Tab-separated table of N, CA and C in Angstrom:
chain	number	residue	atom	x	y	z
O	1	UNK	N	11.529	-21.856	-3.705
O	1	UNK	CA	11.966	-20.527	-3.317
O	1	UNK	C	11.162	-19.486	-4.099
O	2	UNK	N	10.705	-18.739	-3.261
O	2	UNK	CA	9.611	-17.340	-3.953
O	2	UNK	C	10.914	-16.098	-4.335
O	3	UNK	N	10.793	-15.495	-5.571
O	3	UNK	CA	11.630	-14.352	-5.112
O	3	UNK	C	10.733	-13.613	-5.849
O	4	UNK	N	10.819	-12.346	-5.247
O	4	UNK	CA	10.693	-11.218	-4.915
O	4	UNK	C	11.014	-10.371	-5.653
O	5	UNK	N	10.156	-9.504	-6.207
O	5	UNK	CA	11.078	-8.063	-7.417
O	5	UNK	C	10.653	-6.724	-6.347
O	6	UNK	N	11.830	-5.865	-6.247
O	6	UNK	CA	11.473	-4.812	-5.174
O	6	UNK	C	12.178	-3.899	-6.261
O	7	UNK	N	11.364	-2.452	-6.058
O	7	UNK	CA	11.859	-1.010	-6.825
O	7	UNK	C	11.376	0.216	-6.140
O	8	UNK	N	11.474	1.105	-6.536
O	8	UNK	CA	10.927	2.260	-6.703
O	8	UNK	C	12.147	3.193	-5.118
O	9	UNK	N	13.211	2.543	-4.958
O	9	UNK	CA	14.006	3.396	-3.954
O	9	UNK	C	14.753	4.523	-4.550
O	10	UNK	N	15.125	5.491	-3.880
O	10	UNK	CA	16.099	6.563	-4.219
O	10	UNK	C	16.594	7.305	-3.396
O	11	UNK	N	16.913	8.606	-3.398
O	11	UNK	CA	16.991	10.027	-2.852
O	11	UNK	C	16.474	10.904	-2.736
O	12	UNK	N	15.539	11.394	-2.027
O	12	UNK	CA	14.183	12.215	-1.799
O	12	UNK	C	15.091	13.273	-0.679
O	13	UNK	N	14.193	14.818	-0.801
O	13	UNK	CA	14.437	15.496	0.443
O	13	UNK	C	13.268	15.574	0.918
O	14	UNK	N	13.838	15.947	1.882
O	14	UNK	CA	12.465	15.808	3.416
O	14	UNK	C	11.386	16.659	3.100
O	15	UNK	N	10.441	16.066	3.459
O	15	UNK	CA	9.395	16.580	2.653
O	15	UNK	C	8.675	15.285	1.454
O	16	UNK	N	9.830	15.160	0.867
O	16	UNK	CA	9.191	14.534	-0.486
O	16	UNK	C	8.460	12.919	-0.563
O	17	UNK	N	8.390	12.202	-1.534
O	17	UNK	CA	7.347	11.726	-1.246
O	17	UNK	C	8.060	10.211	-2.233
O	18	UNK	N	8.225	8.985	-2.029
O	18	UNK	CA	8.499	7.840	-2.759
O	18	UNK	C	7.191	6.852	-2.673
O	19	UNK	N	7.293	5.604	-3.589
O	19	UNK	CA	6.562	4.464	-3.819
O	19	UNK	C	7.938	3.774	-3.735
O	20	UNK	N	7.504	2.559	-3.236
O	20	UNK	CA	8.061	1.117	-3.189
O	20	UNK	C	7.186	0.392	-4.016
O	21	UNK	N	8.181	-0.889	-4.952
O	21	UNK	CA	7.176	-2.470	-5.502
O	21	UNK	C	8.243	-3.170	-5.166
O	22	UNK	N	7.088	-4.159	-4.934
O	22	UNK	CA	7.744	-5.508	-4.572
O	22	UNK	C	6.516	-6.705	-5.631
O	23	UNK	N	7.079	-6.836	-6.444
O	23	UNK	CA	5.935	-8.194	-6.721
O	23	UNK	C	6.662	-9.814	-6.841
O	24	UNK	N	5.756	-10.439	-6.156
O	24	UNK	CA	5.964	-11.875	-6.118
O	24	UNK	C	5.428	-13.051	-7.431
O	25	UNK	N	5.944	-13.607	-7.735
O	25	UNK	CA	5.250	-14.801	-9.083
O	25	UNK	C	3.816	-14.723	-8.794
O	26	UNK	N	3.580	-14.138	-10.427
O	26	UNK	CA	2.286	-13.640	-10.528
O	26	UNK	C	1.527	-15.549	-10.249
O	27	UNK	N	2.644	-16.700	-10.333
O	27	UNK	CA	1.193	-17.765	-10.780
O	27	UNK	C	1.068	-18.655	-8.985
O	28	UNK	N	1.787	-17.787	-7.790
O	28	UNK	CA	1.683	-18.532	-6.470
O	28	UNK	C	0.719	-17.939	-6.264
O	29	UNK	N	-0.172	-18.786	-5.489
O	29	UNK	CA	-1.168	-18.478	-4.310
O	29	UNK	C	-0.813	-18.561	-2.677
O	30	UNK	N	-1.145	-18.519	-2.435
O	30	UNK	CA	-1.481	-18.802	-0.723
O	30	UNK	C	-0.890	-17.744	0.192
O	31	UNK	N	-0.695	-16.772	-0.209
O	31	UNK	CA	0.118	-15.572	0.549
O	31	UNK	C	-1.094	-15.447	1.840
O	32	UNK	N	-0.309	-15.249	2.637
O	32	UNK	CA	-1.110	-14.747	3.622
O	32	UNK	C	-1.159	-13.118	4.562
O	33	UNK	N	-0.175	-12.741	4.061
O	33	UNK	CA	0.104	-11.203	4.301
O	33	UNK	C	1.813	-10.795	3.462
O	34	UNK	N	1.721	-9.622	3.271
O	34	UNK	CA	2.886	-8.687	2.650
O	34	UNK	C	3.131	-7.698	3.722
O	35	UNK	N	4.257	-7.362	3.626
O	35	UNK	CA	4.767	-6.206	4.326
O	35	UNK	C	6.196	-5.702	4.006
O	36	UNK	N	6.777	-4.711	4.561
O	36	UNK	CA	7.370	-3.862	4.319
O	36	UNK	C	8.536	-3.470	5.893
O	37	UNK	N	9.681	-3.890	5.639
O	37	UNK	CA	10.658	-3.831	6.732
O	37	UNK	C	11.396	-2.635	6.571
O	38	UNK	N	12.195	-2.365	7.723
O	38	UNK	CA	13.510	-0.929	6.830
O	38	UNK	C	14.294	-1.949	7.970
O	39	UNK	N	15.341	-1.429	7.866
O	39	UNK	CA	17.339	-1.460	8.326
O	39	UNK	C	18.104	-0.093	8.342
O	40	UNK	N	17.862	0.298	9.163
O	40	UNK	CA	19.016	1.906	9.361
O	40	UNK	C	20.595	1.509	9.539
O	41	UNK	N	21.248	1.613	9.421
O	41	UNK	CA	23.052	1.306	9.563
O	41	UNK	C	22.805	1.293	11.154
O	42	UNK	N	23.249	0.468	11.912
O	42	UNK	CA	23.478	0.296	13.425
O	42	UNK	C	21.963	-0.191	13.936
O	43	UNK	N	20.697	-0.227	13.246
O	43	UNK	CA	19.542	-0.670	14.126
O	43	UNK	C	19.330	-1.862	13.806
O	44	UNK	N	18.137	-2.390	14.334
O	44	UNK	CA	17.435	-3.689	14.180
O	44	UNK	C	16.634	-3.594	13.161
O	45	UNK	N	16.270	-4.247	11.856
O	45	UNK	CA	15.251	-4.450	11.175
O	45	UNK	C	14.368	-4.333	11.739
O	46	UNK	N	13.035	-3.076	11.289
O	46	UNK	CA	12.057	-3.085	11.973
O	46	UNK	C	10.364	-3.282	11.308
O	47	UNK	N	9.468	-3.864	11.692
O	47	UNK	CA	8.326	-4.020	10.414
O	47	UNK	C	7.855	-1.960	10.466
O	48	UNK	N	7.379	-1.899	9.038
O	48	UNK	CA	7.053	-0.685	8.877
O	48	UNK	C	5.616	-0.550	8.286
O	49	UNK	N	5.002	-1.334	7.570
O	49	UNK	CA	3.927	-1.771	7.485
O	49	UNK	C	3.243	-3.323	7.019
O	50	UNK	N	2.191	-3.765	7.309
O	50	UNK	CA	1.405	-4.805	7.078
O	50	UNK	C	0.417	-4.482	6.370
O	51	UNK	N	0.162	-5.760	5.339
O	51	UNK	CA	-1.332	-6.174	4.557
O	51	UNK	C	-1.568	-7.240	4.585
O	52	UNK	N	-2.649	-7.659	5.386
O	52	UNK	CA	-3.583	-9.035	5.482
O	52	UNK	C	-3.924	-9.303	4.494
O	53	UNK	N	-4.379	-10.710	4.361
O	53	UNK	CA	-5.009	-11.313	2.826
O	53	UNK	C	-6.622	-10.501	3.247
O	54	UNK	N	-6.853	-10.450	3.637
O	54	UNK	CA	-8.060	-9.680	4.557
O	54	UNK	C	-8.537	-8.239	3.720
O	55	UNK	N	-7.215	-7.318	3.814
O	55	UNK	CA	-7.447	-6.073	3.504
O	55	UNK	C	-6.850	-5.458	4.743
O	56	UNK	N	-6.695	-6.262	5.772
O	56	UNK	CA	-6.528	-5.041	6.946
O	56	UNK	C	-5.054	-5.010	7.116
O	57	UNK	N	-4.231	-3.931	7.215
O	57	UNK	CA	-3.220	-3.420	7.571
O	57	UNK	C	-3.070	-2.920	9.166
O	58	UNK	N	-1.567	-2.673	9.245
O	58	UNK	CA	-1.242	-2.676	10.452
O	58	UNK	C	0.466	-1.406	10.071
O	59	UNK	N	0.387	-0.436	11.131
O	59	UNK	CA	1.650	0.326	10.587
O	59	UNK	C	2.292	0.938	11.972
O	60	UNK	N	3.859	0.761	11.644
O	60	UNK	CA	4.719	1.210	12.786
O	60	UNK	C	3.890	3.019	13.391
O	61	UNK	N	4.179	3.171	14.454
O	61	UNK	CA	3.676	4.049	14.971
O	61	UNK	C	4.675	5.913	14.230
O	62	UNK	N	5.913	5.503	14.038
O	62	UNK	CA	6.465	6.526	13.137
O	62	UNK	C	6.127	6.585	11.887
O	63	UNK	N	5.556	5.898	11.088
O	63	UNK	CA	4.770	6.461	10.070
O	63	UNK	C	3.626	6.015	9.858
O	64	UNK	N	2.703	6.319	10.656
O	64	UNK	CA	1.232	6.252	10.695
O	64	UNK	C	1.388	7.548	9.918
O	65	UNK	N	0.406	8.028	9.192
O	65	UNK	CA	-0.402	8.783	8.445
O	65	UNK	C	0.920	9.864	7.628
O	66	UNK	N	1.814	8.933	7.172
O	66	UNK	CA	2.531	9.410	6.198
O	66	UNK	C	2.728	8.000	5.082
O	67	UNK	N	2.588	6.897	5.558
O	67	UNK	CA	3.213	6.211	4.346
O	67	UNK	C	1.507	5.119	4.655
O	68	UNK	N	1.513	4.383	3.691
O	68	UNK	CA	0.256	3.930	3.230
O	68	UNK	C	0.662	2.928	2.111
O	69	UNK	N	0.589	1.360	2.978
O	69	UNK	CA	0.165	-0.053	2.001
O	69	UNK	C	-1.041	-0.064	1.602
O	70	UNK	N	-0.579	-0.643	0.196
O	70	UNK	CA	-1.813	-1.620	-0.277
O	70	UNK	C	-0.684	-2.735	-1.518
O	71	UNK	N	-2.246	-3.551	-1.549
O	71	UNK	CA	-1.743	-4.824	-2.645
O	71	UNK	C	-2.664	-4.561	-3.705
O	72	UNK	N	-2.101	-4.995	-4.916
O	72	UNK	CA	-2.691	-5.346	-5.965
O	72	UNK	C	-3.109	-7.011	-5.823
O	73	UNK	N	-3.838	-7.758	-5.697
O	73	UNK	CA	-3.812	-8.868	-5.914
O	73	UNK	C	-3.256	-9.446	-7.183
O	74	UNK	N	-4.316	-9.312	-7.963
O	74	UNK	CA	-4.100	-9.626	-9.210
O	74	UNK	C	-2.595	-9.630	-9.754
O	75	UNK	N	-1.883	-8.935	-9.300
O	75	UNK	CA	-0.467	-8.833	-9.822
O	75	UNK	C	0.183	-9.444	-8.659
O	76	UNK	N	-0.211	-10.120	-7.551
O	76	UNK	CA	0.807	-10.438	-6.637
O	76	UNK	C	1.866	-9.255	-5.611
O	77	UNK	N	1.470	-8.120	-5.865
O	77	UNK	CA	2.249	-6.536	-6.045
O	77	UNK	C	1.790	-6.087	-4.761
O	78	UNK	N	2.904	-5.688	-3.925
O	78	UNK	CA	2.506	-4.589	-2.664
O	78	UNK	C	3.233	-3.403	-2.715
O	79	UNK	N	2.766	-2.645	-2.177
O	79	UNK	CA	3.216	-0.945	-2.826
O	79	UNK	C	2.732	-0.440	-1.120
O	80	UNK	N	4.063	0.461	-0.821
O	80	UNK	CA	4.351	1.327	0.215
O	80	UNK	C	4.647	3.009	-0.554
O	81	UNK	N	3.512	3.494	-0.074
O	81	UNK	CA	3.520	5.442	-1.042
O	81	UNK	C	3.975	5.841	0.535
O	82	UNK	N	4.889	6.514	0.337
O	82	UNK	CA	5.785	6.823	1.332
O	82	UNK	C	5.806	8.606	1.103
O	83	UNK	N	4.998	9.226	1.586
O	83	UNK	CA	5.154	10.748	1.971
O	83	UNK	C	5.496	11.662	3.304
O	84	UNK	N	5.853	12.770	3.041
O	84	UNK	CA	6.618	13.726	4.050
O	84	UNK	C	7.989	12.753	4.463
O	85	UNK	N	7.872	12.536	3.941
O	85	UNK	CA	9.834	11.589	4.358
O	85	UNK	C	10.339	12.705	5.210
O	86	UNK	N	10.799	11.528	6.129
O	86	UNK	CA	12.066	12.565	7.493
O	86	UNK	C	13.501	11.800	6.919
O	87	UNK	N	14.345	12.856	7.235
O	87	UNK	CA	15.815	11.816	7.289
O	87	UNK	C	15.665	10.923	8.412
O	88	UNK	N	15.181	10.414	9.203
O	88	UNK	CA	14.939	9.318	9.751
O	88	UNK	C	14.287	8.106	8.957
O	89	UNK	N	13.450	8.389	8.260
O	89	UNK	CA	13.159	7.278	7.455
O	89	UNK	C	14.122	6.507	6.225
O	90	UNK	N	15.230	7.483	6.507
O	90	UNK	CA	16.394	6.339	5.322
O	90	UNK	C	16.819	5.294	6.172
O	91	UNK	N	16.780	3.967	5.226
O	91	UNK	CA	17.298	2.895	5.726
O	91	UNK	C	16.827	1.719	4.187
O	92	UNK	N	17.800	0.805	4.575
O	92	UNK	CA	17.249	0.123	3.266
O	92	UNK	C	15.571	-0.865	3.545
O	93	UNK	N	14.965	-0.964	2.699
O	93	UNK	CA	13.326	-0.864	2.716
O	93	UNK	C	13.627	-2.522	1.944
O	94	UNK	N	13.003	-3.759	2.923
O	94	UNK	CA	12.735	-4.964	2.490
O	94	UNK	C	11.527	-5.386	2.523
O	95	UNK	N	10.975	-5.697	0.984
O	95	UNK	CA	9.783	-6.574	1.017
O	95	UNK	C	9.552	-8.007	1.563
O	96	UNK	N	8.606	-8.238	2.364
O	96	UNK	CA	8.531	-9.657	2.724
O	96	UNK	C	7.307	-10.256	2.596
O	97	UNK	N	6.875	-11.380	2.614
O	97	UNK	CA	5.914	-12.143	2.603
O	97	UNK	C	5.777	-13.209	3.291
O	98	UNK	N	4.541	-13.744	3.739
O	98	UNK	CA	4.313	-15.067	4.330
O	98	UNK	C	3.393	-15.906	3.668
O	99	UNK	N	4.248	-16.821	2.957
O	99	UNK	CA	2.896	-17.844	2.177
O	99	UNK	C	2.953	-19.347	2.943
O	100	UNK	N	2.003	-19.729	3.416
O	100	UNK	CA	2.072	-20.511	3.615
O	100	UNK	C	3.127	-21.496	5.285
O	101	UNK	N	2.897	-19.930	5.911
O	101	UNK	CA	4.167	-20.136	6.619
O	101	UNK	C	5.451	-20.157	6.679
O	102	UNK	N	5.885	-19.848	5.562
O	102	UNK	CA	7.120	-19.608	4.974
O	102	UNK	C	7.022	-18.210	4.787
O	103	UNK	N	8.405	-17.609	5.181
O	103	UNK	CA	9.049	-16.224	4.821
O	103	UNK	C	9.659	-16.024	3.738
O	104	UNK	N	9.279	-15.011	3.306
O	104	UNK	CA	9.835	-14.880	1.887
O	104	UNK	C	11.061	-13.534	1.997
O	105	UNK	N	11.715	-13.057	1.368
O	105	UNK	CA	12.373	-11.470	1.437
O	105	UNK	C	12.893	-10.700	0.453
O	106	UNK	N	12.443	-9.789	0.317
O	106	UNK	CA	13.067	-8.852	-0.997
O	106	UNK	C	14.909	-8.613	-0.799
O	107	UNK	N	15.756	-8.412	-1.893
O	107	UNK	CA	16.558	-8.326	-1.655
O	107	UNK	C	17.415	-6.749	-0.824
O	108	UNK	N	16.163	-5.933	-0.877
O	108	UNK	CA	16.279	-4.650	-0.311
O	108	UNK	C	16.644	-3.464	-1.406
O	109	UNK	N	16.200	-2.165	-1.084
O	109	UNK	CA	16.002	-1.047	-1.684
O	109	UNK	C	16.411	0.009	-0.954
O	110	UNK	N	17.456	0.642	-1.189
O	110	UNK	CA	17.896	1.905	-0.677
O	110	UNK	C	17.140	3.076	-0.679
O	111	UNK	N	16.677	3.699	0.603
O	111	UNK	CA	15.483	4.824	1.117
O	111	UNK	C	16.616	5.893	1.505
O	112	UNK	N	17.088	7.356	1.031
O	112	UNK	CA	17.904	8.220	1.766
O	112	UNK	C	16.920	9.504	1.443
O	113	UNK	N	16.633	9.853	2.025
O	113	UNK	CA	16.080	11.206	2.649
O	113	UNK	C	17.086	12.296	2.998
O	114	UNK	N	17.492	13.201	2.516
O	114	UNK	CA	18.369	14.538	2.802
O	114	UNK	C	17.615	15.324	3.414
O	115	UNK	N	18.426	15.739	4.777
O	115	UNK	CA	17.319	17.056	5.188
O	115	UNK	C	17.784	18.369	4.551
C-alpha cells in the first residue's frame, strides 16, 4: 500500500490563489502519472489535472489557465498552484497516482473559496 501525504488546503476568496502537496514514498519507483481530483458535495469526483512520467500534462477544461501541475521527481511530490479561485472550485481536492497499474489516493484536502 502507497500512501500519500496531501496539504496545502484552506479558505481563499475568489480571486485568491492556493498550492496543493501530495508526496508519495520518496524510495518507490514506477509511477506512471500523478494527478489531482476534486468532489463538490452532490457531484461526481472529477480529474482536474494530469502529469505524465513524460512531462506532459493534461487539465479539466474549467481550469485551464488558472491552476497549473507539476512534479518534483526527486521528492516523489506533485503540486497543483491553483489561482483566480471561483467559488466553484471548492470541493475537497484528492491526490492520486498510478504506479504500476495500481491506484493510489490521497486522503483529501478541503478547497473553499468565498465569493
Amino acid at each position: 500500500q502507497v500512501q500519500l501525504q496531501e496539504s496545502g488546503g484552506g479558505l481563499v476568496q475568489a480571486g485568491g490563489s492556493l498550492r496543493l502537496s501530495c508526496e508519495a514514498p520518496k524510495s518507490i519507483g514506477g509511477i506512471n502519472f500523478m494527478g489531482w481530483y476534486r468532489q463538490a458535495p452532490g457531484k461526481q469526483r472529477e480529474l482536474v489535472a494530469i502529469i505524465f512520467s513524460s512531462g506532459s500534462t493534461s487539465y479539466a477544461d474549467s481550469v485551464k489557465g488558472r491552476f497549473t501541475i507539476s512534479r518534483e521527481y526527486a521528492k516523489n511530490t506533485v503540486y497543483l498552484q491553483m489561482n483566480s479561485l471561483k467559488p466553484e472550485d471548492t470541493a475537497v481536492y484528492y491526490c492520486h497516482i498510478n504506479r504500476r497499474g495500481n491506484d493510489y489516493w490521497g486522503q483529501g484536502t478541503q478547497v473553499t473559496v468565498s465569493s
